[in-house]
Short mmCIF file of C-alpha atoms in Angstrom, two decimals:
data_model
loop_
_atom_site.label_atom_id
_atom_site.label_comp_id
_atom_site.label_asym_id
_atom_site.label_seq_id
_atom_site.Cartn_x
_atom_site.Cartn_y
_atom_site.Cartn_z
CA UNK A 11 103.53 102.57 100.14
CA UNK A 12 104.91 99.25 99.01
CA UNK A 13 106.14 96.41 101.15
CA UNK A 14 109.29 97.45 103.02
CA UNK A 15 112.27 95.14 103.26
CA UNK A 16 114.33 94.40 106.35
CA UNK A 17 117.49 94.80 104.29
CA UNK A 18 117.88 98.49 103.49
CA UNK A 19 120.75 97.99 101.01
CA UNK A 20 119.25 96.28 97.98
CA UNK A 21 121.00 98.26 95.24
CA UNK A 22 124.24 99.84 94.15
CA UNK A 23 125.04 102.64 91.71
CA UNK A 24 127.61 101.78 89.07
CA UNK A 25 128.63 102.56 85.51
CA UNK A 26 126.80 100.95 82.59
CA UNK A 27 128.16 100.19 79.14
CA UNK A 28 126.10 102.73 77.21
CA UNK A 29 123.94 104.70 79.67
CA UNK A 30 126.32 106.30 82.14
CA UNK A 31 125.51 105.37 85.71
CA UNK A 32 122.67 103.04 86.63
CA UNK A 33 121.15 101.36 89.69
CA UNK A 34 121.57 97.58 90.07
CA UNK A 35 120.06 95.06 92.48
CA UNK A 36 122.52 93.54 94.97
CA UNK A 37 120.09 90.77 95.93
CA UNK A 38 116.96 89.09 94.62
CA UNK A 39 114.00 91.45 95.05
CA UNK A 40 110.35 90.35 95.21
CA UNK A 41 107.46 92.24 93.56
CA UNK A 42 106.07 94.99 95.78
CA UNK A 43 109.34 95.56 97.65
CA UNK A 44 110.34 99.19 98.26
CA UNK A 45 113.82 99.37 96.74
CA UNK A 46 114.56 103.07 97.22
CA UNK A 47 112.83 105.65 99.40
CA UNK A 48 114.15 109.20 99.54
CA UNK A 49 113.16 112.85 99.86
CA UNK A 50 113.51 115.53 97.22
CA UNK A 51 116.94 117.02 96.80
CA UNK A 52 116.18 120.24 94.93
CA UNK A 53 112.75 121.60 94.02
CA UNK A 54 111.30 124.45 91.95
CA UNK A 55 107.63 125.35 92.43
CA UNK A 56 107.05 125.54 88.67
CA UNK A 57 106.63 123.05 85.84
CA UNK A 58 109.38 122.17 83.39
CA UNK A 59 107.90 124.57 80.83
CA UNK A 60 107.70 127.45 83.31
CA UNK A 61 110.89 127.60 85.36
CA UNK A 62 113.79 129.84 84.34
CA UNK A 63 117.53 129.60 84.84
CA UNK A 64 117.14 132.16 87.62
CA UNK A 65 114.62 129.87 89.38
CA UNK A 66 117.09 126.98 89.23
CA UNK A 67 119.95 129.09 90.56
CA UNK A 68 117.80 130.28 93.49
CA UNK A 69 116.83 126.69 94.36
CA UNK A 70 120.45 125.55 94.07
CA UNK A 71 121.73 128.40 96.25
CA UNK A 72 119.78 127.30 99.35
CA UNK A 73 121.20 123.74 99.30
CA UNK A 74 123.92 122.46 101.59
CA UNK A 75 127.30 121.91 99.99
CA UNK A 76 126.85 118.12 100.07
CA UNK A 77 123.45 118.49 98.39
CA UNK A 78 124.93 120.72 95.70
CA UNK A 79 127.54 118.08 94.96
CA UNK A 80 124.79 115.45 94.66
CA UNK A 81 122.96 117.64 92.14
CA UNK A 82 126.08 118.31 90.08
CA UNK A 83 126.92 114.59 90.05
CA UNK A 84 123.73 113.80 88.11
CA UNK A 85 123.92 113.28 84.35
CA UNK A 86 123.50 116.27 82.03
CA UNK A 87 122.86 114.77 78.61
CA UNK A 88 119.93 116.91 77.51
CA UNK A 89 119.91 119.24 74.54
CA UNK A 90 121.08 121.76 73.50
CA UNK A 91 124.66 121.32 74.66
CA UNK A 92 125.24 125.07 75.16
CA UNK A 93 122.54 125.34 77.85
CA UNK A 94 123.64 126.05 81.44
CA UNK A 95 124.59 122.94 83.41
CA UNK A 96 121.72 123.20 85.92
CA UNK A 97 119.19 123.40 83.09
CA UNK A 98 120.68 120.32 81.42
CA UNK A 99 120.60 118.39 84.70
CA UNK A 100 116.98 119.30 85.36
CA UNK A 101 115.88 118.39 81.83
CA UNK A 102 117.63 115.02 82.05
CA UNK A 103 116.58 114.01 85.56
CA UNK A 104 113.63 115.95 86.93
CA UNK A 105 110.34 114.56 88.18
CA UNK A 106 107.17 116.66 88.26
CA UNK A 107 103.49 116.64 89.18
CA UNK A 108 102.11 119.48 87.06
CA UNK A 109 102.85 122.16 89.66
CA UNK A 110 106.46 121.55 90.77
CA UNK A 111 109.69 120.05 89.42
CA UNK A 112 112.32 118.31 91.55
CA UNK A 113 115.35 116.03 91.76
CA UNK A 114 116.19 112.96 93.86
CA UNK A 115 119.81 111.95 94.59
CA UNK A 116 119.48 108.22 93.81
CA UNK A 117 116.14 107.82 92.03
CA UNK A 118 117.33 110.19 89.29
CA UNK A 119 120.13 107.73 88.50
CA UNK A 120 117.65 104.97 87.63
CA UNK A 121 117.61 104.44 83.88
CA UNK A 122 114.61 104.10 81.58
CA UNK A 123 112.94 101.00 80.18
CA UNK A 124 109.77 100.85 78.09
CA UNK A 125 108.82 97.67 80.01
CA UNK A 126 110.14 98.58 83.48
CA UNK A 127 110.82 96.17 86.33
CA UNK A 128 110.08 98.92 88.88
CA UNK A 129 107.83 101.93 89.20
CA UNK A 130 108.00 105.25 91.04
CA UNK A 131 105.32 105.91 93.66
CA UNK A 132 104.46 109.13 95.46
CA UNK A 133 101.69 109.37 98.05
CA UNK A 134 101.70 112.93 99.38
CA UNK A 135 99.19 112.07 102.12
CA UNK A 136 101.32 109.29 103.63
CA UNK A 137 104.83 110.10 102.42
CA UNK A 138 104.95 113.89 102.00
CA UNK A 139 107.73 114.71 99.53
CA UNK A 140 109.25 111.23 99.82
CA UNK A 141 109.21 109.05 96.69
CA UNK A 142 109.49 105.28 96.50
CA UNK A 143 110.77 102.93 93.84
CA UNK A 144 108.78 99.68 94.04
CA UNK A 145 109.59 96.40 92.29
CA UNK A 146 107.04 95.51 89.60
CA UNK A 147 108.25 91.92 89.21
CA UNK A 148 111.00 89.59 90.40
CA UNK A 149 114.36 91.33 90.03
CA UNK A 150 117.45 89.13 90.17
CA UNK A 151 120.70 90.09 91.89
CA UNK A 152 122.88 91.95 89.38
CA UNK A 153 119.92 93.03 87.22
CA UNK A 154 119.58 96.73 86.43
CA UNK A 155 116.59 98.43 88.06
CA UNK A 156 114.64 100.51 85.51
CA UNK A 157 111.51 102.66 85.48
CA UNK A 158 109.55 104.24 82.64
CA UNK A 159 110.24 107.95 82.31
CA UNK A 160 106.83 108.65 80.77
CA UNK A 161 104.67 105.54 80.63
CA UNK A 162 101.52 107.50 79.73
CA UNK A 163 103.07 108.69 76.45
CA UNK A 164 105.34 105.75 75.66
CA UNK A 165 102.57 103.13 75.77
CA UNK A 166 101.02 104.95 72.79
CA UNK A 167 104.14 104.57 70.61
CA UNK A 168 105.94 101.94 68.57
CA UNK A 169 109.64 101.30 69.21
CA UNK A 170 110.73 103.79 66.54
CA UNK A 171 108.34 106.46 67.78
CA UNK A 172 109.57 106.01 71.36
CA UNK A 173 113.15 106.26 70.14
CA UNK A 174 112.43 109.67 68.60
CA UNK A 175 110.71 110.92 71.77
CA UNK A 176 113.46 109.69 74.10
CA UNK A 177 116.29 111.04 71.96
CA UNK A 178 114.53 114.37 71.53
CA UNK A 179 113.78 114.85 75.24
CA UNK A 180 116.64 113.04 76.98
CA UNK A 181 119.30 112.59 74.31
CA UNK A 182 119.65 108.78 74.46
CA UNK A 183 118.61 105.70 72.51
CA UNK A 184 116.69 102.98 74.32
CA UNK A 185 117.86 99.35 74.12
CA UNK A 186 115.32 97.81 76.48
CA UNK A 187 113.66 94.46 75.59
CA UNK A 188 110.68 96.28 74.06
CA UNK A 189 112.91 98.33 71.75
CA UNK A 190 115.53 95.65 71.03
CA UNK A 191 113.78 92.31 71.63
CA UNK A 192 115.74 89.08 71.65
CA UNK A 193 114.87 86.21 69.35
CA UNK A 194 113.48 83.03 70.87
CA UNK A 195 113.37 79.46 69.64
CA UNK A 196 110.09 80.07 67.82
CA UNK A 197 109.98 83.83 67.19
CA UNK A 198 112.53 86.03 65.42
CA UNK A 199 113.58 89.47 66.62
CA UNK A 200 111.61 91.10 63.80
CA UNK A 201 108.48 89.14 64.73
CA UNK A 202 108.87 90.05 68.41
CA UNK A 203 109.15 93.72 67.49
CA UNK A 204 106.11 93.52 65.22
CA UNK A 205 104.05 91.92 68.00
CA UNK A 206 105.08 94.59 70.52
CA UNK A 207 104.47 97.44 68.07
CA UNK A 208 101.03 96.06 67.18
CA UNK A 209 100.08 95.92 70.86
CA UNK A 210 101.14 99.54 71.30
CA UNK A 211 99.18 100.65 68.23
CA UNK A 212 96.09 98.95 69.62
CA UNK A 213 96.65 100.53 73.04
CA UNK A 214 96.95 103.95 71.38
CA UNK A 215 93.72 103.47 69.41
CA UNK A 216 91.81 102.24 72.45
CA UNK A 217 93.00 105.12 74.65
CA UNK A 218 92.15 107.62 71.92
CA UNK A 219 88.56 106.33 71.90
CA UNK A 220 88.27 105.91 75.67
CA UNK A 221 90.05 109.03 76.94
CA UNK A 222 90.74 111.28 73.94
CA UNK A 223 94.53 111.13 74.51
CA UNK A 224 96.40 110.81 71.20
CA UNK A 225 99.31 112.00 69.10
CA UNK A 226 98.10 114.26 66.26
CA UNK A 227 98.89 113.14 62.68
CA UNK A 228 101.76 115.59 62.20
CA UNK A 229 103.54 114.28 65.31
CA UNK A 230 103.09 110.67 64.16
CA UNK A 231 104.45 111.60 60.74
CA UNK A 232 107.58 113.17 62.23
CA UNK A 233 108.21 110.21 64.56
CA UNK A 234 107.74 107.66 61.78
CA UNK A 235 109.72 109.43 59.04
CA UNK A 236 112.78 110.87 60.77
CA UNK A 237 115.98 108.87 61.20
CA UNK A 238 116.52 107.76 64.79
CA UNK A 239 120.31 108.05 64.52
CA UNK A 240 120.68 111.58 63.19
CA UNK A 241 121.27 114.65 65.32
CA UNK A 242 118.34 116.43 63.62
CA UNK A 243 116.05 114.78 66.18
CA UNK A 244 117.54 117.02 68.85
CA UNK A 245 116.45 120.17 67.01
CA UNK A 246 112.75 119.27 66.75
CA UNK A 247 110.67 121.59 68.98
CA UNK A 248 109.18 119.62 71.86
CA UNK A 249 105.67 120.89 71.09
CA UNK A 250 105.85 119.30 67.61
CA UNK A 251 106.07 115.87 69.26
CA UNK A 252 103.50 116.44 72.00
CA UNK A 253 100.39 114.35 72.54
CA UNK A 254 97.01 116.06 72.68
CA UNK A 255 94.08 115.58 75.04
CA UNK A 256 90.95 115.47 72.93
CA UNK A 257 87.41 114.37 73.70
CA UNK A 258 86.59 110.68 74.20
CA UNK A 259 84.47 108.94 71.59
CA UNK A 260 80.76 108.52 72.42
CA UNK A 261 80.78 104.87 73.47
CA UNK A 262 78.12 102.59 74.85
CA UNK A 263 78.74 100.74 78.10
CA UNK A 264 79.17 97.51 76.15
CA UNK A 265 81.88 99.12 74.01
CA UNK A 266 83.64 100.59 77.04
CA UNK A 267 83.58 97.17 78.71
CA UNK A 268 85.18 95.45 75.70
CA UNK A 269 87.70 98.25 75.13
CA UNK A 270 88.89 98.40 78.75
CA UNK A 271 89.10 94.61 78.94
CA UNK A 272 91.17 94.48 75.76
CA UNK A 273 93.31 97.35 77.08
CA UNK A 274 94.02 95.43 80.29
CA UNK A 275 95.07 92.31 78.39
CA UNK A 276 97.29 94.29 76.00
CA UNK A 277 98.99 96.17 78.82
CA UNK A 278 99.56 92.93 80.71
CA UNK A 279 100.96 91.13 77.66
CA UNK A 280 103.28 94.06 76.96
CA UNK A 281 104.61 94.11 80.53
CA UNK A 282 103.42 97.60 81.42
CA UNK A 283 102.87 98.97 84.93
CA UNK A 284 100.55 97.10 87.28
CA UNK A 285 98.64 100.22 88.36
CA UNK A 286 97.43 100.83 84.79
CA UNK A 287 96.57 97.16 84.24
CA UNK A 288 94.56 97.13 87.47
CA UNK A 289 92.74 100.33 86.53
CA UNK A 290 91.78 98.85 83.16
CA UNK A 291 90.21 95.76 84.77
CA UNK A 292 88.38 97.99 87.25
CA UNK A 293 86.98 100.30 84.55
CA UNK A 294 85.91 97.27 82.47
CA UNK A 295 84.01 95.95 85.51
CA UNK A 296 82.35 99.35 86.06
CA UNK A 297 81.20 99.51 82.44
CA UNK A 298 79.79 95.99 82.59
CA UNK A 299 77.99 96.80 85.85
CA UNK A 300 76.35 99.83 84.23
CA UNK A 301 75.31 97.59 81.35
CA UNK A 302 73.91 95.05 83.81
CA UNK A 303 71.88 97.77 85.50
CA UNK A 304 70.22 98.86 82.25
CA UNK A 305 67.81 95.90 82.26
CA UNK A 306 65.14 96.93 84.79
CA UNK A 307 64.12 93.50 86.03
CA UNK A 308 66.52 90.94 84.49
CA UNK A 309 70.09 90.23 85.61
CA UNK A 310 72.34 88.08 83.38
CA UNK A 311 74.28 85.75 85.70
CA UNK A 312 77.36 85.55 83.48
CA UNK A 313 77.66 89.33 83.58
CA UNK A 314 77.59 89.31 87.37
CA UNK A 315 80.22 86.56 87.48
CA UNK A 316 82.42 88.50 85.04
CA UNK A 317 82.18 91.69 87.12
CA UNK A 318 83.35 89.75 90.17
CA UNK A 319 86.17 88.15 88.18
CA UNK A 320 87.38 91.50 86.81
CA UNK A 321 87.39 93.19 90.22
CA UNK A 322 89.25 90.25 91.75
CA UNK A 323 91.80 90.51 88.93
CA UNK A 324 92.18 94.26 89.49
CA UNK A 325 92.80 93.72 93.22
CA UNK A 326 95.14 90.77 92.62
CA UNK A 327 97.30 92.67 90.11
CA UNK A 328 97.66 95.68 92.42
CA UNK A 329 98.18 93.65 95.61
CA UNK A 330 101.12 91.89 93.97
CA UNK A 331 103.11 95.13 93.85
CA UNK A 332 101.60 97.25 96.62
CA UNK A 333 100.87 96.90 100.30
CA UNK A 334 97.14 96.06 100.66
CA UNK A 335 96.81 98.94 103.13
CA UNK A 336 98.11 101.57 100.68
CA UNK A 337 95.59 104.12 99.44
CA UNK A 338 95.18 102.71 95.92
CA UNK A 339 94.46 99.08 96.96
CA UNK A 340 92.15 100.32 99.72
CA UNK A 341 90.27 102.55 97.27
CA UNK A 342 89.88 99.59 94.91
CA UNK A 343 88.48 97.40 97.70
CA UNK A 344 86.08 100.17 98.71
CA UNK A 345 84.85 100.47 95.12
CA UNK A 346 84.27 96.72 94.95
CA UNK A 347 82.40 96.87 98.24
CA UNK A 348 80.16 99.64 96.91
CA UNK A 349 79.46 97.65 93.74
CA UNK A 350 78.34 94.65 95.77
CA UNK A 351 75.81 96.79 97.64
CA UNK A 352 73.75 97.18 94.48
CA UNK A 353 70.81 94.83 94.94
CA UNK A 354 70.87 93.23 91.49
CA UNK A 355 74.55 92.40 91.59
CA UNK A 356 74.29 91.23 95.19
CA UNK A 357 71.33 88.98 94.38
CA UNK A 358 73.18 87.46 91.42
CA UNK A 359 76.37 86.82 93.39
CA UNK A 360 74.34 85.34 96.25
CA UNK A 361 72.71 82.95 93.79
CA UNK A 362 76.03 82.01 92.16
CA UNK A 363 77.50 81.24 95.59
CA UNK A 364 74.46 79.20 96.66
CA UNK A 365 73.62 75.52 96.24
CA UNK A 366 70.98 76.50 93.71
CA UNK A 367 73.56 77.37 91.05
CA UNK A 368 75.06 73.86 91.22
CA UNK A 369 71.81 71.95 90.60
CA UNK A 370 72.20 69.73 87.54
CA UNK A 371 69.45 70.80 85.12
CA UNK A 372 67.14 68.31 83.51
CA UNK A 373 67.87 69.80 80.07
CA UNK A 374 69.89 72.53 78.42
CA UNK A 375 66.80 74.75 78.45
CA UNK A 376 66.77 74.54 82.25
CA UNK A 377 70.29 75.92 82.87
CA UNK A 378 70.13 79.07 85.07
CA UNK A 379 70.96 82.01 82.81
CA UNK A 380 69.46 85.06 84.50
CA UNK A 381 67.43 86.26 87.45
CA UNK A 382 64.16 88.13 87.08
CA UNK A 383 63.63 90.49 90.00
CA UNK A 384 60.26 91.90 91.04
CA UNK A 385 61.11 94.73 93.49
CA UNK A 386 57.48 95.54 94.31
CA UNK A 387 56.69 92.02 95.49
CA UNK A 388 60.24 91.09 96.54
CA UNK A 389 60.06 88.03 94.33
CA UNK A 390 62.92 86.53 92.31
CA UNK A 391 62.61 84.05 89.46
CA UNK A 392 65.44 81.99 87.94
CA UNK A 393 65.35 82.05 84.12
CA UNK A 394 66.85 79.92 81.39
CA UNK A 395 68.44 81.66 78.40
CA UNK A 396 65.34 81.06 76.27
CA UNK A 397 63.08 82.52 78.95
CA UNK A 398 65.34 85.54 79.42
CA UNK A 399 65.43 86.23 75.68
CA UNK A 400 61.66 85.95 75.51
CA UNK A 401 61.15 88.45 78.33
CA UNK A 402 63.57 90.96 76.83
CA UNK A 403 62.07 90.67 73.36
CA UNK A 404 58.52 90.81 74.69
CA UNK A 405 59.10 93.96 76.72
CA UNK A 406 61.51 95.90 74.53
CA UNK A 407 61.49 94.67 70.93
CA UNK A 408 58.84 94.34 68.21
CA UNK A 409 57.64 90.80 67.66
CA UNK A 410 57.10 89.32 64.19
CA UNK A 411 54.59 86.61 63.32
CA UNK A 412 57.48 84.33 62.34
CA UNK A 413 59.13 84.66 65.75
CA UNK A 414 56.42 84.28 68.39
CA UNK A 415 57.03 84.71 72.11
CA UNK A 416 56.20 81.77 74.37
CA UNK A 417 52.99 82.62 76.21
CA UNK A 418 53.39 80.28 79.13
CA UNK A 419 55.14 81.84 82.10
CA UNK A 420 57.53 79.66 84.01
CA UNK A 421 56.52 78.65 87.50
CA UNK A 422 58.89 79.58 90.32
CA UNK A 423 61.23 76.73 91.16
CA UNK A 424 60.39 74.76 94.26
CA UNK A 425 63.72 72.99 94.92
CA UNK A 426 64.93 73.43 98.50
CA UNK A 427 68.15 75.00 97.25
CA UNK A 428 66.20 77.65 95.38
CA UNK A 429 63.95 78.28 98.37
CA UNK A 430 67.04 78.79 100.54
CA UNK A 431 68.45 81.15 97.92
CA UNK A 432 65.27 83.24 97.93
CA UNK A 433 65.48 83.57 101.70
CA UNK A 434 69.17 84.59 101.47
CA UNK A 435 68.29 87.31 98.99
CA UNK A 436 65.42 88.63 101.10
CA UNK A 437 67.65 88.98 104.14
CA UNK A 438 70.80 90.22 102.45
CA UNK A 439 69.99 91.97 99.21
CA UNK A 440 66.70 93.79 99.23
CA UNK A 441 67.82 97.35 99.78
CA UNK A 442 67.99 98.82 96.30
CA UNK A 443 65.52 101.01 94.43
CA UNK A 444 64.12 100.12 91.04
CA UNK A 445 65.95 100.99 87.86
CA UNK A 446 63.68 101.68 84.91
CA UNK A 447 66.05 102.69 82.13
CA UNK A 448 66.80 100.10 79.46
CA UNK A 449 70.12 100.08 77.62
CA UNK A 450 71.88 97.91 75.08
CA UNK A 451 72.46 94.37 76.27
CA UNK A 452 74.66 93.01 73.53
CA UNK A 453 78.37 93.72 73.12
CA UNK A 454 79.40 95.22 69.79
CA UNK A 455 82.79 93.98 68.62
CA UNK A 456 82.84 95.77 65.28
CA UNK A 457 84.60 98.93 66.58
CA UNK A 458 87.33 96.80 68.15
CA UNK A 459 87.99 95.04 64.86
CA UNK A 460 88.01 98.42 63.14
CA UNK A 461 90.55 99.67 65.67
CA UNK A 462 92.72 96.63 65.00
CA UNK A 463 92.73 97.08 61.24
CA UNK A 464 93.43 100.78 61.68
CA UNK A 465 96.35 99.97 63.97
CA UNK A 466 98.08 97.46 61.72
CA UNK A 467 97.36 99.22 58.42
#
């Protein structure tokens, strides 16, 4: 659930210039505010591809007369025009979860935007069949409230490709800021559109590699070649424009970290939904944590700091639009709590929060770069970057005569701050078993650059 408002009337339904009826804010609305909350009006226990006209008529027949009027008042702009009215209404307005399809009296009047200022939320555990519309950002009085009708598919598409999908499925053209951007003092409309389309191409390539979700070449070809103004779009079979769920690419943890981090930044820059941005930061942190755990006795401090930063970003982004006690924010906090229980991460964060990390080094070679952990003896050593590299190369890489490894081991530091840190770690962190598997420590950016050139080619 989002954050409820004391004022229950924050919107009105009225006619728009091009889109029929729409829902508009009657007051300024803050991010995270629940704008609309309502139960399902009419429901069929089948997906949109499975229900028949008979199923719709049976569901309609059990409604009260006032509920029937609410259903019939919804727009019916879907194709083809000779379909029964109930079928057209369901195709134009229905929500679904993969098992059922349903209508809402007010929520179904909310129009689409590819960069929405609100999002739909359904928590069956807490809300049952009630759905909420929650503000994604500041919404000014008089501004139209919009959601994305299919954010999972539309974030993979350029403006032209989205136009084909929306016209084919819903029968309308989209004029949102992502599809018809306004020029600014420094950037023309064409440049704005190119920037947005490039972001979406990159998002599509990243998600293809990370999750396997993609549009097959024939669907891309149709969306890119067909005119967006002709009626021939309406006759394209829906399956010819469908995305496919393939297998993810075999990626290292370092690649997954970079890809999810880039995905989060692209989604945020494009103005997409906060839930997906938050998830991207979270998954980037998880990948970096797995990478951190691959070194059996060395922990890079910058990696630990970045994991903390990413999880704090994930929580911050989601908290801005959701009540902290909702399931999703609580799950995110629980995941972060579980991460911090891992001894290596906990030891690193304890060090970074201690006085020891703020000691001014005598030289650049003395800057704390990593921790070396000896689980058997419960001893921890603070390493410089040179010392860390030497240990990694000595243990896991062949050594040439031209690149010798320093033989002299560094003595444990004796500063009081370091002594206090060691004691903190002993009392708070030593509860993890040893990890003996070694994995890649360096991030490979080449696939990201390849994805970029593929996207803009």
